[in-house]
Amino acid sequence: MEAALLTEAFEAHRRLLWSLSYRMTGSPADAEDVVQETYLRALERPPRDETAPLKPWLVAVAANLAKDLLRRRRSQAYPGIWLPGPAPLEEELPVAPPQEGFDLLESGSYAFLVALEKLTPQQRAVFLLREVFDHSVEEAATALGMSAANVKVVLHRAKKALRRPAYPSPARRELTQRALLAFQEALANQDLAALEALFAPAVQACGDGGGIYAAGRVPIVGAAAVARFFLGLAKLGTDLRLEIQELNGLPAQVGLWAPANVQVAPRWTLHLEVDDQGRILWLRAVSAPRKLSALG
């Protein structure tokens, strides 16, 4: 296939490849790397059968490259807690929650990406191809170089290991927005009692500075401890600017300031996970620069 025709065919599937690669790796920057490597692979070693559809071949290459990237990443020590990188998913918002299975919005939500980290690279690839990207057992087996029987076994184990978070529905977005605004107001007023009242008793907070900026190596647990931590953190910088943006299907805080300490990140995103009453269960902050590549 000529390079121009190959490029045109590749561009038609670029968004699909990025969506798969992002859910595989949990990182917008890594997803871009996988997509670019898939394109280079297509140029340098195109499929032999030029009459066959290119899409299945591209998906197979991207899935396996992403799986290899995950294996390499997990074989290396990470400085602290690894968190997914945020990304806007406006083009993937469905009208309503799916009746069964998993859609792009749910599988791209921040809590879901965190949950996917519990799966092995092989489980993650099988789960995403079968449950999110609607591949048949045979298609997933061909793409990943597995037997159909093995795909079924791996999928069963993946489903058993996966904790399914609440769907990012309009009601969940409203609860999250309300909690985020109240959180910012309590911080602005330095109101410890109001801050604690927003949290579930066993609330947890953690951050990912990528080894570049300060972040704890274990989560902070408990309403009082989390509230005191954020009140203290709010005093470490000036010229604070906060925005609420929809990232991964839910409102999230995007912050920018001038920190007094070079170990404190100048930019971050904060992602809340709330229960059905709107109480905050988790706060996850991302300040590693590479993780924020999708924000521009």
XYZ file of C-alpha atoms in Angstrom:
296
model
C 0.000 0.000 0.000
C 1.344 3.447 -0.898
C 2.376 5.665 1.999
C -0.217 8.337 1.160
C -3.073 5.822 1.134
C -1.775 4.209 4.319
C -1.619 7.582 6.052
C -5.152 8.411 4.973
C -6.448 5.077 6.253
C -4.528 5.495 9.516
C -5.935 8.993 10.131
C -9.464 7.619 9.756
C -8.798 5.379 12.769
C -6.536 7.673 14.831
C -9.200 8.561 17.417
C -10.079 4.919 17.951
C -6.427 3.993 18.401
C -5.903 6.823 20.886
C -9.020 5.851 22.849
C -7.833 2.262 23.148
C -4.246 3.255 23.956
C -5.346 5.770 26.603
C -7.466 3.200 28.406
C -4.666 0.678 28.134
C -1.945 2.939 29.514
C -3.876 5.475 31.609
C -1.655 8.220 30.222
C -2.434 10.677 27.389
C 1.273 11.072 26.629
C 1.842 7.310 26.522
C -1.261 6.917 24.358
C 0.166 9.405 21.861
C 3.438 7.483 21.837
C 1.597 4.227 21.140
C -0.417 5.792 18.313
C 2.699 7.257 16.700
C 4.556 3.948 17.017
C 1.579 2.183 15.419
C 1.778 4.585 12.484
C 5.515 4.033 12.099
C 4.988 0.282 12.252
C 2.383 0.573 9.497
C 4.784 2.558 7.297
C 7.807 0.346 7.905
C 6.118 -3.062 8.109
C 2.643 -2.791 6.584
C 0.292 -5.780 6.568
C 0.993 -8.241 3.785
C -2.610 -8.557 2.683
C -3.392 -5.162 1.137
C -6.979 -6.211 0.406
C -7.855 -6.858 4.048
C -9.352 -4.038 6.192
C -6.628 -2.030 7.930
C -8.576 -1.328 11.128
C -8.191 -4.770 12.799
C -4.468 -4.774 12.033
C -3.980 -1.281 13.495
C -5.972 -2.159 16.629
C -3.893 -5.305 17.118
C -0.619 -3.385 16.773
C -1.739 -0.629 19.161
C -3.074 -3.087 21.746
C 0.149 -5.078 21.787
C 2.367 -1.997 21.887
C 0.345 -0.643 24.797
C 0.547 -4.005 26.560
C 4.338 -4.026 26.171
C 4.533 -0.452 27.470
C 2.507 -1.417 30.543
C 4.784 -4.366 31.249
C 7.901 -2.203 30.990
C 6.379 0.458 33.233
C 5.406 -2.038 35.909
C 8.851 -3.625 35.884
C 10.362 -0.301 36.980
C 10.131 1.351 40.392
C 7.883 4.424 40.454
C 8.570 7.328 42.858
C 5.358 7.266 44.877
C 1.780 6.481 43.914
C 1.088 6.058 40.193
C -2.085 7.834 39.067
C -3.614 8.118 35.587
C -3.151 11.301 33.589
C -6.374 13.271 32.998
C -7.888 13.973 29.588
C -11.015 15.694 28.252
C -13.405 13.165 26.690
C -16.121 15.430 25.271
C -16.210 13.567 21.955
C -16.988 10.323 23.764
C -19.971 11.365 25.903
C -23.027 9.152 25.342
C -26.602 10.347 25.722
C -27.405 7.874 28.510
C -25.661 5.127 30.508
C -25.359 1.813 28.672
C -27.908 -0.851 29.508
C -25.184 -3.480 29.671
C -21.449 -3.657 29.153
C -19.105 -0.681 29.329
C -19.010 2.397 27.094
C -16.233 4.857 26.280
C -17.318 7.392 28.882
C -17.381 4.909 31.742
C -14.137 3.196 30.749
C -12.434 6.597 30.418
C -13.645 7.976 33.748
C -10.904 8.713 36.242
C -12.085 6.211 38.846
C -12.356 3.519 36.177
C -8.795 4.141 34.973
C -7.653 3.782 38.579
C -9.599 0.519 38.837
C -8.031 -0.784 35.612
C -4.601 -0.559 37.262
C -5.553 -3.666 39.266
C -5.513 -5.755 36.079
C -2.486 -7.322 34.454
C -1.542 -5.950 31.016
C -3.022 -9.072 29.390
C -6.246 -8.811 31.401
C -6.529 -5.129 30.583
C -6.115 -5.711 26.851
C -8.650 -8.550 26.762
C -11.151 -6.659 28.911
C -10.988 -3.490 26.822
C -11.186 -5.230 23.458
C -14.080 -7.450 24.499
C -16.112 -5.250 26.856
C -15.462 -1.711 25.618
C -14.416 -1.940 21.971
C -16.863 -4.717 21.129
C -14.465 -7.301 19.712
C -15.666 -10.870 19.475
C -13.755 -13.582 21.316
C -12.167 -14.628 18.025
C -11.222 -11.048 17.083
C -9.638 -10.423 20.485
C -7.777 -13.729 20.283
C -6.396 -12.896 16.828
C -5.369 -9.380 17.870
C -3.528 -10.539 20.990
C -2.137 -13.815 19.675
C -4.155 -15.926 22.115
C -6.503 -18.852 21.857
C -10.231 -18.197 22.119
C -10.410 -20.364 25.236
C -7.644 -18.334 26.885
C -9.430 -15.070 26.061
C -12.507 -16.331 27.900
C -10.487 -17.352 30.967
C -8.555 -14.061 31.087
C -11.759 -12.036 30.683
C -13.434 -13.920 33.530
C -10.480 -13.195 35.821
C -10.384 -9.545 34.758
C -14.064 -9.043 35.565
C -13.596 -10.727 38.920
C -10.646 -8.463 39.798
C -12.190 -5.208 38.580
C -14.028 -2.949 41.023
C -16.615 -1.099 38.942
C -16.983 2.534 40.106
C -20.205 4.518 39.860
C -21.161 5.508 36.320
C -20.323 9.182 35.473
C -23.965 10.072 34.870
C -25.367 13.634 34.804
C -26.478 13.142 38.436
C -22.971 12.033 39.395
C -21.497 15.049 37.598
C -23.806 17.345 39.584
C -22.816 15.720 42.893
C -19.138 16.024 42.003
C -19.470 19.664 40.920
C -21.276 20.547 44.146
C -18.662 18.797 46.286
C -15.807 20.457 44.408
C -17.264 23.957 44.812
C -17.898 23.378 48.523
C -14.354 22.024 48.907
C -12.868 25.140 47.296
C -15.044 27.440 49.432
C -14.031 25.706 52.663
C -10.366 25.992 51.702
C -10.728 29.667 50.804
C -12.315 30.331 54.217
C -9.805 28.094 56.019
C -12.816 26.396 57.611
C -11.666 23.101 59.100
C -15.127 22.013 60.289
C -16.753 22.720 56.926
C -13.989 20.824 55.143
C -14.292 17.770 57.390
C -18.060 17.746 56.884
C -17.573 17.229 53.143
C -15.679 13.983 53.643
C -16.778 10.435 54.303
C -15.189 9.212 57.579
C -12.745 6.923 55.733
C -11.902 9.432 52.986
C -8.508 9.003 51.336
C -6.265 11.443 49.498
C -3.159 10.864 47.407
C -1.053 12.569 44.759
C 1.298 11.810 41.890
C 4.208 14.189 41.364
C 6.096 11.837 39.074
C 9.196 12.142 41.228
C 9.496 15.793 40.162
C 7.211 17.399 42.740
C 6.437 16.445 46.320
C 3.781 13.775 46.837
C 3.188 11.241 49.579
C 4.107 7.596 49.072
C 0.954 6.373 50.823
C -2.579 7.822 50.898
C -3.722 10.089 53.720
C -6.677 8.450 55.476
C -9.511 9.915 57.551
C -11.566 13.106 57.395
C -9.579 15.022 60.037
C -6.169 14.144 58.581
C -7.204 14.934 54.994
C -8.772 18.256 56.020
C -5.670 19.355 57.951
C -3.433 18.368 55.036
C -5.302 20.465 52.478
C -5.598 23.455 54.796
C -1.830 23.364 55.311
C -1.184 22.888 51.610
C -3.275 25.965 50.748
C -0.737 28.145 52.590
C 2.240 27.085 50.470
C 1.693 29.363 47.472
C 0.343 32.649 46.134
C -1.443 33.928 43.024
C -3.781 30.952 43.137
C -5.980 30.374 40.087
C -8.555 27.607 40.062
C -10.766 26.343 37.254
C -13.305 23.570 37.096
C -13.038 21.596 33.877
C -14.759 18.419 32.782
C -12.039 15.804 32.631
C -12.681 12.103 32.135
C -16.409 12.723 32.154
C -16.636 14.532 35.513
C -15.825 17.998 36.879
C -12.254 18.289 38.147
C -10.176 21.105 39.571
C -7.321 22.519 37.507
C -5.042 24.655 39.651
C -2.165 27.040 38.971
C -0.174 29.108 41.453
C 3.258 30.404 42.450
C 4.518 27.960 45.107
C 6.892 29.147 47.808
C 8.862 25.885 47.574
C 10.351 24.460 44.368
C 9.292 20.984 45.484
C 5.624 22.013 45.321
C 4.009 21.710 41.898
C 2.915 24.935 40.166
C 0.103 23.140 38.311
C -2.169 20.217 39.098
C -5.510 18.550 38.611
C -7.670 17.293 41.462
C -10.193 14.505 40.919
C -12.935 13.690 43.419
C -14.821 10.446 43.885
C -18.102 10.940 45.761
C -20.752 8.593 47.149
C -24.495 8.739 46.453
C -24.925 11.426 49.129
C -22.194 13.589 47.625
C -19.659 12.910 50.399
C -16.079 12.805 49.166
C -14.556 9.321 49.249
C -11.312 9.983 47.373
C -9.206 12.983 46.337
C -6.520 12.292 43.739
C -4.133 15.050 42.699
C -1.918 14.836 39.613
C 1.026 17.210 39.236
C 3.536 15.180 37.212
C 4.070 17.352 34.106
C 3.978 14.450 31.630
C 0.650 13.326 33.087
C -0.894 16.733 32.272
C 0.004 16.736 28.572
C -3.635 16.546 27.422
C -4.481 19.858 29.110
C -2.438 21.928 26.677
